[in-house]
mmCIF file of C-alpha atoms and ligand atoms in Angstrom:
data_model
loop_
_atom_site.group_PDB
_atom_site.id
_atom_site.type_symbol
_atom_site.label_atom_id
_atom_site.label_comp_id
_atom_site.label_asym_id
_atom_site.label_seq_id
_atom_site.Cartn_x
_atom_site.Cartn_y
_atom_site.Cartn_z
ATOM 1 C CA UNK A 1384 20.890 -37.267 -16.880
ATOM 2 C CA UNK A 1385 22.295 -40.588 -15.620
ATOM 3 C CA UNK A 1386 22.683 -43.045 -18.464
ATOM 4 C CA UNK A 1387 22.647 -46.710 -17.389
ATOM 5 C CA UNK A 1388 21.774 -48.460 -20.639
ATOM 6 C CA UNK A 1389 25.292 -49.028 -21.870
ATOM 7 C CA UNK A 1390 24.538 -52.586 -23.028
ATOM 8 C CA UNK A 1391 22.181 -51.001 -25.608
ATOM 9 C CA UNK A 1392 24.782 -48.507 -26.813
ATOM 10 C CA UNK A 1393 27.495 -46.224 -25.553
ATOM 11 C CA UNK A 1394 28.544 -42.659 -26.117
ATOM 12 C CA UNK A 1395 31.135 -42.260 -28.862
ATOM 13 C CA UNK A 1396 34.552 -41.605 -27.273
ATOM 14 C CA UNK A 1397 36.531 -38.476 -28.272
ATOM 15 C CA UNK A 1398 39.371 -40.569 -29.703
ATOM 16 C CA UNK A 1399 36.833 -42.216 -31.954
ATOM 17 C CA UNK A 1400 35.272 -38.912 -32.965
ATOM 18 C CA UNK A 1401 38.686 -37.664 -34.028
ATOM 19 C CA UNK A 1402 39.005 -40.566 -36.462
ATOM 20 C CA UNK A 1403 35.508 -40.082 -37.734
ATOM 21 C CA UNK A 1404 36.106 -36.432 -38.562
ATOM 22 C CA UNK A 1405 39.583 -37.090 -40.017
ATOM 23 C CA UNK A 1406 38.483 -39.869 -42.367
ATOM 24 C CA UNK A 1407 35.280 -38.023 -43.373
ATOM 25 C CA UNK A 1408 36.833 -34.638 -44.002
ATOM 26 C CA UNK A 1409 40.518 -35.064 -44.828
ATOM 27 C CA UNK A 1410 41.397 -38.658 -45.608
ATOM 28 C CA UNK A 1411 38.177 -39.528 -47.329
ATOM 29 C CA UNK A 1412 39.748 -41.548 -50.183
ATOM 30 C CA UNK A 1413 38.402 -44.904 -51.298
ATOM 31 C CA UNK A 1414 40.824 -47.499 -49.833
ATOM 32 C CA UNK A 1415 40.643 -49.523 -53.020
ATOM 33 C CA UNK A 1416 41.976 -46.673 -55.205
ATOM 34 C CA UNK A 1417 45.547 -46.811 -56.436
ATOM 35 C CA UNK A 1418 46.913 -43.344 -55.547
ATOM 36 C CA UNK A 1419 49.068 -42.712 -52.529
ATOM 37 C CA UNK A 1420 46.485 -41.052 -50.232
ATOM 38 C CA UNK A 1421 44.100 -43.956 -50.812
ATOM 39 C CA UNK A 1422 46.837 -46.469 -50.100
ATOM 40 C CA UNK A 1423 47.480 -44.606 -46.841
ATOM 41 C CA UNK A 1424 43.824 -45.052 -45.952
ATOM 42 C CA UNK A 1425 44.044 -48.785 -46.710
ATOM 43 C CA UNK A 1426 47.038 -49.001 -44.319
ATOM 44 C CA UNK A 1427 44.929 -47.340 -41.599
ATOM 45 C CA UNK A 1428 42.287 -50.036 -42.098
ATOM 46 C CA UNK A 1429 44.979 -52.648 -41.664
ATOM 47 C CA UNK A 1430 46.179 -50.943 -38.515
ATOM 48 C CA UNK A 1431 42.647 -50.988 -37.177
ATOM 49 C CA UNK A 1432 42.396 -54.693 -37.908
ATOM 50 C CA UNK A 1433 45.709 -55.182 -36.066
ATOM 51 C CA UNK A 1434 44.386 -53.332 -33.005
ATOM 52 C CA UNK A 1435 41.160 -55.305 -32.854
ATOM 53 C CA UNK A 1436 43.051 -58.566 -33.524
ATOM 54 C CA UNK A 1437 45.512 -57.873 -30.722
ATOM 55 C CA UNK A 1438 42.588 -57.422 -28.325
ATOM 56 C CA UNK A 1439 41.225 -60.789 -29.378
ATOM 57 C CA UNK A 1440 44.537 -62.597 -29.356
ATOM 58 C CA UNK A 1441 44.233 -62.983 -33.140
ATOM 59 C CA UNK A 1442 46.013 -61.736 -36.264
ATOM 60 C CA UNK A 1443 44.826 -58.899 -38.516
ATOM 61 C CA UNK A 1444 44.066 -61.319 -41.354
ATOM 62 C CA UNK A 1445 41.544 -63.088 -39.087
ATOM 63 C CA UNK A 1446 39.379 -59.980 -38.730
ATOM 64 C CA UNK A 1447 36.555 -59.167 -41.186
ATOM 65 C CA UNK A 1448 34.797 -55.863 -40.656
ATOM 66 C CA UNK A 1449 31.027 -55.857 -41.029
ATOM 67 C CA UNK A 1450 28.192 -53.351 -40.781
ATOM 68 C CA UNK A 1451 27.259 -54.498 -37.233
ATOM 69 C CA UNK A 1452 27.305 -57.523 -34.971
ATOM 70 C CA UNK A 1453 23.935 -58.523 -36.349
ATOM 71 C CA UNK A 1454 25.633 -58.919 -39.711
ATOM 72 C CA UNK A 1455 28.529 -60.742 -38.090
ATOM 73 C CA UNK A 1456 26.148 -63.231 -36.522
ATOM 74 C CA UNK A 1457 24.158 -63.629 -39.764
ATOM 75 C CA UNK A 1458 27.529 -64.163 -41.519
ATOM 76 C CA UNK A 1459 28.570 -66.783 -38.980
ATOM 77 C CA UNK A 1460 25.336 -68.781 -39.161
ATOM 78 C CA UNK A 1461 24.814 -68.109 -42.822
ATOM 79 C CA UNK A 1462 28.278 -69.100 -44.067
ATOM 80 C CA UNK A 1463 30.012 -70.896 -41.210
ATOM 81 C CA UNK A 1464 28.128 -74.180 -41.345
ATOM 82 C CA UNK A 1465 30.215 -76.573 -43.410
ATOM 83 C CA UNK A 1466 28.328 -79.841 -43.001
ATOM 84 C CA UNK A 1467 24.847 -78.882 -44.183
ATOM 85 C CA UNK A 1468 23.536 -82.319 -43.280
ATOM 86 C CA UNK A 1469 24.600 -81.951 -39.648
ATOM 87 C CA UNK A 1470 22.662 -80.536 -36.714
ATOM 88 C CA UNK A 1471 23.115 -77.158 -35.084
ATOM 89 C CA UNK A 1472 23.237 -76.534 -31.352
ATOM 90 C CA UNK A 1473 22.388 -73.024 -30.204
ATOM 91 C CA UNK A 1474 21.573 -71.693 -26.746
ATOM 92 C CA UNK A 1475 18.164 -70.162 -26.164
ATOM 93 C CA UNK A 1476 19.965 -67.387 -24.256
ATOM 94 C CA UNK A 1477 21.232 -65.921 -27.549
ATOM 95 C CA UNK A 1478 20.691 -62.384 -28.791
ATOM 96 C CA UNK A 1479 17.968 -62.150 -31.444
ATOM 97 C CA UNK A 1480 20.613 -61.868 -34.193
ATOM 98 C CA UNK A 1481 21.725 -65.420 -33.511
ATOM 99 C CA UNK A 1482 18.412 -66.820 -32.359
ATOM 100 C CA UNK A 1483 16.464 -65.660 -35.420
ATOM 101 C CA UNK A 1484 19.207 -67.032 -37.754
ATOM 102 C CA UNK A 1485 18.851 -70.384 -35.987
ATOM 103 C CA UNK A 1486 15.090 -70.230 -36.454
ATOM 104 C CA UNK A 1487 15.636 -69.522 -40.143
ATOM 105 C CA UNK A 1488 17.913 -72.560 -40.440
ATOM 106 C CA UNK A 1489 15.220 -74.614 -38.730
ATOM 107 C CA UNK A 1490 12.542 -73.377 -41.140
ATOM 108 C CA UNK A 1491 14.830 -74.407 -44.003
ATOM 109 C CA UNK A 1492 14.864 -77.931 -42.668
ATOM 110 C CA UNK A 1493 18.050 -78.069 -40.629
ATOM 111 C CA UNK A 1494 17.876 -79.803 -37.256
ATOM 112 C CA UNK A 1495 18.410 -77.091 -34.650
ATOM 113 C CA UNK A 1496 18.718 -77.978 -30.973
ATOM 114 C CA UNK A 1497 18.186 -75.280 -28.441
ATOM 115 C CA UNK A 1498 19.910 -75.426 -25.042
ATOM 116 C CA UNK A 1499 18.281 -73.502 -22.202
ATOM 117 C CA UNK A 1500 20.415 -71.608 -19.683
ATOM 118 C CA UNK A 1501 20.186 -72.853 -16.086
ATOM 119 C CA UNK A 1502 18.287 -70.851 -13.485
ATOM 120 C CA UNK A 1503 21.441 -68.778 -12.917
ATOM 121 C CA UNK A 1504 21.569 -67.848 -16.599
ATOM 122 C CA UNK A 1505 24.523 -70.036 -17.500
ATOM 123 C CA UNK A 1506 24.643 -72.199 -20.590
ATOM 124 C CA UNK A 1507 26.637 -75.023 -19.118
ATOM 125 C CA UNK A 1508 29.111 -77.235 -20.998
ATOM 126 C CA UNK A 1509 27.230 -80.292 -19.640
ATOM 127 C CA UNK A 1510 23.946 -79.124 -21.166
ATOM 128 C CA UNK A 1511 25.583 -78.224 -24.509
ATOM 129 C CA UNK A 1512 27.357 -81.620 -24.533
ATOM 130 C CA UNK A 1513 24.043 -83.371 -23.891
ATOM 131 C CA UNK A 1514 22.607 -81.738 -27.024
ATOM 132 C CA UNK A 1515 25.703 -82.490 -29.158
ATOM 133 C CA UNK A 1516 26.433 -85.697 -31.065
ATOM 134 C CA UNK A 1517 28.959 -86.808 -33.677
ATOM 135 C CA UNK A 1518 26.745 -85.206 -36.384
ATOM 136 C CA UNK A 1519 26.764 -81.739 -34.797
ATOM 137 C CA UNK A 1520 28.060 -79.279 -37.414
ATOM 138 C CA UNK A 1521 27.799 -75.970 -35.562
ATOM 139 C CA UNK A 1522 27.572 -74.698 -32.016
ATOM 140 C CA UNK A 1523 26.827 -71.136 -31.033
ATOM 141 C CA UNK A 1524 26.765 -69.948 -27.402
ATOM 142 C CA UNK A 1525 26.867 -66.314 -26.317
ATOM 143 C CA UNK A 1526 29.982 -65.346 -24.362
ATOM 144 C CA UNK A 1527 28.416 -62.741 -22.084
ATOM 145 C CA UNK A 1528 24.618 -62.464 -21.949
ATOM 146 C CA UNK A 1529 23.178 -59.103 -23.025
ATOM 147 C CA UNK A 1530 20.240 -59.794 -20.691
ATOM 148 C CA UNK A 1531 21.968 -60.820 -17.465
ATOM 149 C CA UNK A 1532 25.714 -60.208 -17.911
ATOM 150 C CA UNK A 1533 26.394 -63.865 -17.125
ATOM 151 C CA UNK A 1534 29.628 -65.131 -18.627
ATOM 152 C CA UNK A 1535 29.550 -68.562 -20.168
ATOM 153 C CA UNK A 1536 32.562 -70.865 -20.148
ATOM 154 C CA UNK A 1537 33.156 -70.884 -23.863
ATOM 155 C CA UNK A 1538 36.581 -72.567 -23.553
ATOM 156 C CA UNK A 1539 34.996 -75.579 -21.723
ATOM 157 C CA UNK A 1540 32.041 -75.633 -24.122
ATOM 158 C CA UNK A 1541 34.351 -75.616 -27.128
ATOM 159 C CA UNK A 1542 36.643 -78.347 -25.705
ATOM 160 C CA UNK A 1543 33.673 -80.508 -24.799
ATOM 161 C CA UNK A 1544 31.853 -80.355 -28.136
ATOM 162 C CA UNK A 1545 35.061 -80.876 -30.118
ATOM 163 C CA UNK A 1546 35.566 -84.178 -28.273
ATOM 164 C CA UNK A 1547 32.114 -85.337 -29.340
ATOM 165 C CA UNK A 1548 32.187 -83.920 -32.913
ATOM 166 C CA UNK A 1549 35.775 -83.174 -34.000
ATOM 167 C CA UNK A 1550 34.735 -81.201 -37.130
ATOM 168 C CA UNK A 1551 32.247 -78.968 -35.301
ATOM 169 C CA UNK A 1552 32.418 -75.233 -35.927
ATOM 170 C CA UNK A 1553 32.236 -73.146 -32.739
ATOM 171 C CA UNK A 1554 30.894 -69.620 -32.797
ATOM 172 C CA UNK A 1555 30.372 -67.205 -29.948
ATOM 173 C CA UNK A 1556 28.682 -63.801 -29.847
ATOM 174 C CA UNK A 1557 31.207 -61.691 -27.948
ATOM 175 C CA UNK A 1558 29.443 -58.331 -28.225
ATOM 176 C CA UNK A 1559 28.929 -57.842 -24.455
ATOM 177 C CA UNK A 1560 32.285 -59.373 -23.515
ATOM 178 C CA UNK A 1561 34.719 -57.646 -25.895
ATOM 179 C CA UNK A 1562 36.865 -54.927 -24.293
ATOM 180 C CA UNK A 1563 35.241 -55.655 -20.889
ATOM 181 C CA UNK A 1564 36.461 -59.151 -19.943
ATOM 182 C CA UNK A 1565 39.207 -61.366 -21.375
ATOM 183 C CA UNK A 1566 38.387 -62.320 -24.918
ATOM 184 C CA UNK A 1567 41.288 -64.330 -26.295
ATOM 185 C CA UNK A 1568 39.812 -66.328 -29.109
ATOM 186 C CA UNK A 1569 42.541 -68.952 -28.983
ATOM 187 C CA UNK A 1570 41.899 -69.546 -25.300
ATOM 188 C CA UNK A 1571 38.174 -69.659 -25.925
ATOM 189 C CA UNK A 1572 38.780 -72.204 -28.707
ATOM 190 C CA UNK A 1573 36.312 -70.615 -31.143
ATOM 191 C CA UNK A 1574 36.365 -70.583 -34.929
ATOM 192 C CA UNK A 1575 34.161 -67.500 -35.215
ATOM 193 C CA UNK A 1576 33.549 -64.618 -32.798
ATOM 194 C CA UNK A 1577 31.295 -61.561 -33.295
ATOM 195 C CA UNK A 1578 31.877 -58.051 -31.934
ATOM 196 C CA UNK A 1579 30.311 -54.607 -32.289
ATOM 197 C CA UNK A 1580 31.720 -51.086 -32.160
ATOM 198 C CA UNK A 1581 28.897 -49.140 -30.597
ATOM 199 C CA UNK A 1582 28.974 -51.121 -27.327
ATOM 200 C CA UNK A 1583 32.545 -49.977 -26.695
ATOM 201 C CA UNK A 1584 32.595 -46.271 -27.523
ATOM 202 C CA UNK A 1585 32.512 -46.597 -31.291
ATOM 203 C CA UNK A 1586 29.898 -45.719 -33.912
ATOM 204 C CA UNK A 1587 26.672 -47.580 -34.533
ATOM 205 C CA UNK A 1588 26.790 -49.530 -37.755
ATOM 206 C CA UNK A 1589 30.228 -51.203 -37.451
ATOM 207 C CA UNK A 1590 31.091 -54.680 -36.343
ATOM 208 C CA UNK A 1591 33.616 -57.440 -36.962
ATOM 209 C CA UNK A 1592 33.761 -61.176 -37.215
ATOM 210 C CA UNK A 1593 36.870 -63.077 -36.165
ATOM 211 C CA UNK A 1594 37.407 -65.988 -38.520
ATOM 212 C CA UNK A 1595 40.109 -68.452 -37.556
ATOM 213 C CA UNK A 1596 42.929 -68.585 -40.124
ATOM 214 C CA UNK A 1597 42.439 -71.529 -42.467
ATOM 215 C CA UNK A 1598 38.717 -71.740 -41.766
ATOM 216 C CA UNK A 1599 37.801 -71.094 -45.425
ATOM 217 C CA UNK A 1600 34.807 -68.834 -44.842
ATOM 218 C CA UNK A 1601 32.632 -68.138 -47.887
ATOM 219 C CA UNK A 1602 31.603 -64.486 -48.242
ATOM 220 C CA UNK A 1603 28.143 -63.454 -47.041
ATOM 221 C CA UNK A 1604 28.164 -60.221 -49.063
ATOM 222 C CA UNK A 1605 29.506 -60.613 -52.617
ATOM 223 C CA UNK A 1606 30.542 -57.753 -54.857
ATOM 224 C CA UNK A 1607 33.715 -55.801 -55.506
ATOM 225 C CA UNK A 1608 35.969 -58.075 -53.509
ATOM 226 C CA UNK A 1609 36.962 -55.741 -50.706
ATOM 227 C CA UNK A 1610 38.609 -57.177 -47.583
ATOM 228 C CA UNK A 1611 40.334 -59.782 -49.725
ATOM 229 C CA UNK A 1612 37.016 -60.904 -51.169
ATOM 230 C CA UNK A 1613 35.708 -61.965 -47.731
ATOM 231 C CA UNK A 1614 33.203 -59.108 -47.369
ATOM 232 C CA UNK A 1615 32.479 -56.837 -50.290
ATOM 233 C CA UNK A 1616 31.349 -53.241 -50.018
ATOM 234 C CA UNK A 1617 33.559 -50.141 -49.718
ATOM 235 C CA UNK A 1618 34.900 -50.235 -46.186
ATOM 236 C CA UNK A 1619 33.326 -47.928 -43.626
ATOM 237 C CA UNK A 1620 36.648 -46.196 -43.031
ATOM 238 C CA UNK A 1621 35.295 -43.737 -40.394
ATOM 239 C CA UNK A 1622 33.553 -46.562 -38.571
ATOM 240 C CA UNK A 1623 36.395 -49.068 -38.672
ATOM 241 C CA UNK A 1624 39.224 -46.694 -37.666
ATOM 242 C CA UNK A 1625 37.088 -45.182 -34.896
ATOM 243 C CA UNK A 1626 36.081 -48.684 -33.730
ATOM 244 C CA UNK A 1627 39.736 -49.614 -33.169
ATOM 245 C CA UNK A 1628 40.531 -46.365 -31.383
ATOM 246 C CA UNK A 1629 37.482 -46.583 -29.179
ATOM 247 C CA UNK A 1630 37.876 -50.263 -28.330
ATOM 248 C CA UNK A 1631 41.536 -49.762 -27.266
ATOM 249 C CA UNK A 1632 40.690 -46.894 -24.958
ATOM 250 C CA UNK A 1633 37.560 -48.608 -23.651
ATOM 251 C CA UNK A 1634 39.538 -51.724 -22.760
ATOM 252 C CA UNK A 1635 42.292 -49.712 -21.126
ATOM 253 C CA UNK A 1636 39.746 -47.920 -18.955
ATOM 254 C CA UNK A 1637 37.881 -51.151 -18.283
ATOM 255 C CA UNK A 1638 41.124 -52.739 -16.975
ATOM 256 C CA UNK A 1639 41.068 -50.491 -13.928
ATOM 257 C CA UNK A 1640 37.309 -50.286 -13.548
ATOM 258 C CA UNK A 1641 35.455 -52.330 -10.948
ATOM 259 C CA UNK A 1642 32.179 -53.073 -12.681
ATOM 260 C CA UNK A 1643 31.307 -55.620 -10.033
ATOM 261 C CA UNK A 1644 31.315 -52.907 -7.403
ATOM 262 C CA UNK A 1645 28.572 -51.027 -9.250
ATOM 263 C CA UNK A 1646 26.605 -54.204 -9.801
ATOM 264 C CA UNK A 1647 26.908 -54.970 -6.062
ATOM 265 C CA UNK A 1648 25.145 -51.718 -5.169
ATOM 266 C CA UNK A 1649 22.040 -53.146 -6.821
ATOM 267 C CA UNK A 1650 22.432 -56.718 -5.665
ATOM 268 C CA UNK A 1651 23.040 -55.572 -2.074
ATOM 269 C CA UNK A 1652 19.986 -53.372 -2.087
ATOM 270 C CA UNK A 1653 17.527 -55.662 -3.851
ATOM 271 C CA UNK A 1654 18.994 -59.116 -3.367
ATOM 272 C CA UNK A 1655 17.210 -59.880 -0.120
ATOM 273 C CA UNK A 1656 13.939 -58.081 -0.884
ATOM 274 C CA UNK A 1657 10.723 -60.040 -1.159
ATOM 275 C CA UNK A 1658 9.189 -60.008 -4.630
ATOM 276 C CA UNK A 1659 12.447 -58.982 -6.340
ATOM 277 C CA UNK A 1660 14.653 -61.332 -8.352
ATOM 278 C CA UNK A 1661 18.194 -60.711 -9.478
ATOM 279 C CA UNK A 1662 18.498 -62.557 -12.803
ATOM 280 C CA UNK A 1663 21.857 -64.203 -13.359
ATOM 281 C CA UNK A 1664 24.410 -65.247 -10.802
ATOM 282 C CA UNK A 1665 27.768 -66.947 -10.607
ATOM 283 C CA UNK A 1666 30.341 -65.597 -13.083
ATOM 284 C CA UNK A 1667 29.164 -62.272 -14.537
ATOM 285 C CA UNK A 1668 30.925 -59.465 -16.322
ATOM 286 C CA UNK A 1669 29.673 -57.012 -13.688
ATOM 287 C CA UNK A 1670 28.527 -54.651 -16.412
ATOM 288 C CA UNK A 1671 24.883 -55.714 -16.405
ATOM 289 C CA UNK A 1672 22.361 -56.220 -13.661
ATOM 290 C CA UNK A 1673 18.959 -57.608 -14.471
ATOM 291 C CA UNK A 1674 16.212 -57.202 -11.900
ATOM 292 C CA UNK A 1675 12.622 -58.463 -11.922
ATOM 293 C CA UNK A 1676 9.950 -56.918 -9.751
ATOM 294 C CA UNK A 1677 7.035 -59.274 -9.210
ATOM 295 C CA UNK A 1678 3.690 -57.902 -10.374
ATOM 296 C CA UNK A 1679 5.139 -54.704 -11.860
ATOM 297 C CA UNK A 1680 5.764 -53.770 -15.528
ATOM 298 C CA UNK A 1681 9.289 -53.130 -16.717
ATOM 299 C CA UNK A 1682 8.168 -50.281 -19.034
ATOM 300 C CA UNK A 1683 6.439 -48.468 -16.196
ATOM 301 C CA UNK A 1684 9.434 -48.789 -13.891
ATOM 302 C CA UNK A 1685 11.691 -47.481 -16.687
ATOM 303 C CA UNK A 1686 9.381 -44.514 -17.295
ATOM 304 C CA UNK A 1687 9.407 -43.750 -13.553
ATOM 305 C CA UNK A 1688 13.215 -43.758 -13.669
ATOM 306 C CA UNK A 1689 13.242 -41.545 -16.773
ATOM 307 C CA UNK A 1690 11.032 -39.052 -14.902
ATOM 308 C CA UNK A 1691 13.849 -38.868 -12.398
ATOM 309 C CA UNK A 1692 16.424 -38.324 -15.118
ATOM 310 C CA UNK A 1693 17.812 -41.877 -15.159
ATOM 311 C CA UNK A 1694 17.790 -43.951 -18.300
ATOM 312 C CA UNK A 1695 17.727 -47.724 -17.934
ATOM 313 C CA UNK A 1696 16.852 -50.612 -20.251
ATOM 314 C CA UNK A 1697 14.238 -53.279 -20.364
ATOM 315 C CA UNK A 1698 16.342 -55.973 -21.880
ATOM 316 C CA UNK A 1699 17.825 -56.269 -25.388
ATOM 317 C CA UNK A 1700 17.200 -52.894 -27.095
ATOM 318 C CA UNK A 1701 16.532 -54.709 -30.315
ATOM 319 C CA UNK A 1702 13.634 -56.626 -28.806
ATOM 320 C CA UNK A 1703 11.744 -54.118 -26.719
ATOM 321 C CA UNK A 1704 8.685 -54.696 -28.849
ATOM 322 C CA UNK A 1705 8.617 -58.352 -27.813
ATOM 323 C CA UNK A 1706 6.372 -58.540 -24.700
ATOM 324 C CA UNK A 1707 7.684 -61.558 -22.963
ATOM 325 C CA UNK A 1708 11.420 -61.843 -22.404
ATOM 326 C CA UNK A 1709 12.578 -64.974 -24.218
ATOM 327 C CA UNK A 1710 15.865 -65.333 -22.381
ATOM 328 C CA UNK A 1711 14.402 -64.865 -18.887
ATOM 329 C CA UNK A 1712 11.619 -67.331 -19.733
ATOM 330 C CA UNK A 1713 14.229 -69.851 -20.858
ATOM 331 C CA UNK A 1714 15.924 -69.407 -17.469
ATOM 332 C CA UNK A 1715 12.652 -70.365 -15.831
ATOM 333 C CA UNK A 1716 11.763 -66.865 -14.574
ATOM 334 C CA UNK A 1717 7.958 -66.666 -13.825
ATOM 335 C CA UNK A 1718 5.910 -64.460 -16.116
ATOM 336 C CA UNK A 1719 4.827 -62.410 -13.098
ATOM 337 C CA UNK A 1720 8.476 -61.536 -12.475
ATOM 338 C CA UNK A 1721 9.672 -61.466 -16.087
ATOM 339 C CA UNK A 1722 7.176 -58.707 -17.056
ATOM 340 C CA UNK A 1723 8.629 -56.512 -14.305
ATOM 341 C CA UNK A 1724 12.200 -56.746 -15.560
ATOM 342 C CA UNK A 1725 14.630 -53.931 -16.059
ATOM 343 C CA UNK A 1726 18.260 -54.025 -17.195
ATOM 344 C CA UNK A 1727 20.819 -51.630 -15.810
ATOM 345 C CA UNK A 1728 24.117 -51.609 -17.605
ATOM 346 C CA UNK A 1729 27.413 -49.769 -16.993
ATOM 347 C CA UNK A 1730 30.419 -48.600 -18.948
ATOM 348 C CA UNK A 1731 33.894 -48.033 -17.459
ATOM 349 C CA UNK A 1732 33.025 -44.333 -17.501
ATOM 350 C CA UNK A 1733 30.229 -44.773 -14.933
ATOM 351 C CA UNK A 1734 30.790 -44.069 -11.273
ATOM 352 C CA UNK A 1735 29.640 -45.334 -7.847
ATOM 353 C CA UNK A 1736 27.706 -42.134 -7.120
ATOM 354 C CA UNK A 1737 25.510 -42.468 -10.196
ATOM 355 C CA UNK A 1738 24.939 -46.154 -9.532
ATOM 356 C CA UNK A 1739 23.962 -45.353 -5.919
ATOM 357 C CA UNK A 1740 21.587 -42.587 -7.008
ATOM 358 C CA UNK A 1741 20.020 -44.949 -9.568
ATOM 359 C CA UNK A 1742 19.631 -47.812 -7.066
ATOM 360 C CA UNK A 1743 17.934 -45.456 -4.548
ATOM 361 C CA UNK A 1744 15.632 -44.062 -7.297
ATOM 362 C CA UNK A 1745 14.755 -47.614 -8.412
ATOM 363 C CA UNK A 1746 13.769 -48.487 -4.816
ATOM 364 C CA UNK A 1747 11.571 -45.368 -4.618
ATOM 365 C CA UNK A 1748 9.964 -45.878 -8.011
ATOM 366 C CA UNK A 1749 9.109 -49.519 -7.381
ATOM 367 C CA UNK A 1750 7.852 -48.806 -3.823
ATOM 368 C CA UNK A 1751 5.602 -46.014 -5.129
ATOM 369 C CA UNK A 1752 4.278 -48.278 -7.902
ATOM 370 C CA UNK A 1753 3.522 -51.040 -5.411
ATOM 371 C CA UNK A 1754 1.625 -48.574 -3.204
ATOM 372 C CA UNK A 1755 -0.334 -47.272 -6.198
ATOM 373 C CA UNK A 1756 -1.202 -50.752 -7.359
ATOM 374 C CA UNK A 1757 -1.877 -51.996 -3.824
ATOM 375 C CA UNK A 1758 0.719 -54.792 -4.222
HETATM 376 N N1 PLP B 903 24.752 -59.513 -29.860
HETATM 377 C C1 PLP B 903 24.588 -59.017 -28.609
HETATM 378 C C2 PLP B 903 24.921 -59.867 -27.443
HETATM 379 C C3 PLP B 903 24.104 -57.709 -28.451
HETATM 380 O O1 PLP B 903 23.959 -57.220 -27.228
HETATM 381 C C4 PLP B 903 23.820 -56.916 -29.629
HETATM 382 C C5 PLP B 903 23.237 -55.573 -29.456
HETATM 383 O O2 PLP B 903 22.321 -55.361 -28.679
HETATM 384 C C6 PLP B 903 24.040 -57.533 -30.868
HETATM 385 C C7 PLP B 903 24.522 -58.774 -30.968
HETATM 386 C C8 PLP B 903 23.787 -56.754 -32.093
HETATM 387 O O3 PLP B 903 24.757 -55.760 -32.308
HETATM 388 P P1 PLP B 903 24.590 -54.638 -33.422
HETATM 389 O O4 PLP B 903 23.770 -53.597 -32.816
HETATM 390 O O5 PLP B 903 25.989 -54.182 -33.712
HETATM 391 O O6 PLP B 903 23.955 -55.254 -34.606
#
């Protein structure tokens, strides 16, 4: 099997598995307990926060662990808006976990302004600035698109909106950027930044939210006061410790991995073909390539690939039930193309051979489908 749906999830790395087993079987103590073995577990949680923080250019006290990035995004939009009378600016290229929160704010009466990506998939600082005014309370723009792999210039967006609305809160969803490209939160100029473990070799069901020191975030989940009262619930020790171990190794491997070379195999093959569109250009992470085949159906292409032992995605795994692709539509991709979209995504553990095999198979599958359909 060739697995090329790494933006949906990744295989758990052995270094992460070691932590999972250790903290499930041996060091299973509740980190809030007072005896020595439990205190040792609490220290391991702190070490994990230090590791993640270091990767983000932050401090351990700025990291709050959550149950997933969906929770991190709900936390950010649910508790990060300080001026409730202000407006909210969100890109329409967001993952559903930001987009749906924005829609919820809208249904509660907040003014929410959506900014479409350009035809290349980029949410530009100019467009965000045009939607922002001195009453803008919150801005959220995805760092790296889960649909196209396009990397938005969050530093420029942040600097621009802060000039217009000095008290604005800036959030970015960094799930597809973290451990792959540079994610220094101070350079990005964000107050809040969401990440997820299972995209970088960790377990599903673990995430984190960076909250800038001094921000004064109210808790989203109240209860026993864990994580200094910022997120209650007994910490997922297996998940958190394995997240840190996985992310560190993932990033180290990513540092010498040429994702762009794998992406190029697809863009070289399909870029100049009639009736095929490569979605997203300019600055991309290299880890995702989104292709649209005019007149075909993404699901049928993906099934054809699966029959050849190659697993690819259709777009955000969380939204496969949604027929039309919201993000591609926002970029102005025609329905005829959008319905024939597939997403191929890499990890630093992928290789050129597998990508080449997959690109050849994709060409065969789509050619065969076109012949069958007489297109
Ligand atoms: N944000 C982005 C950009 C994603 O790609 C995903 C997962 O697909 C999420 C958020 C949600 O992450 P999680 O599965 O940890 O809730």
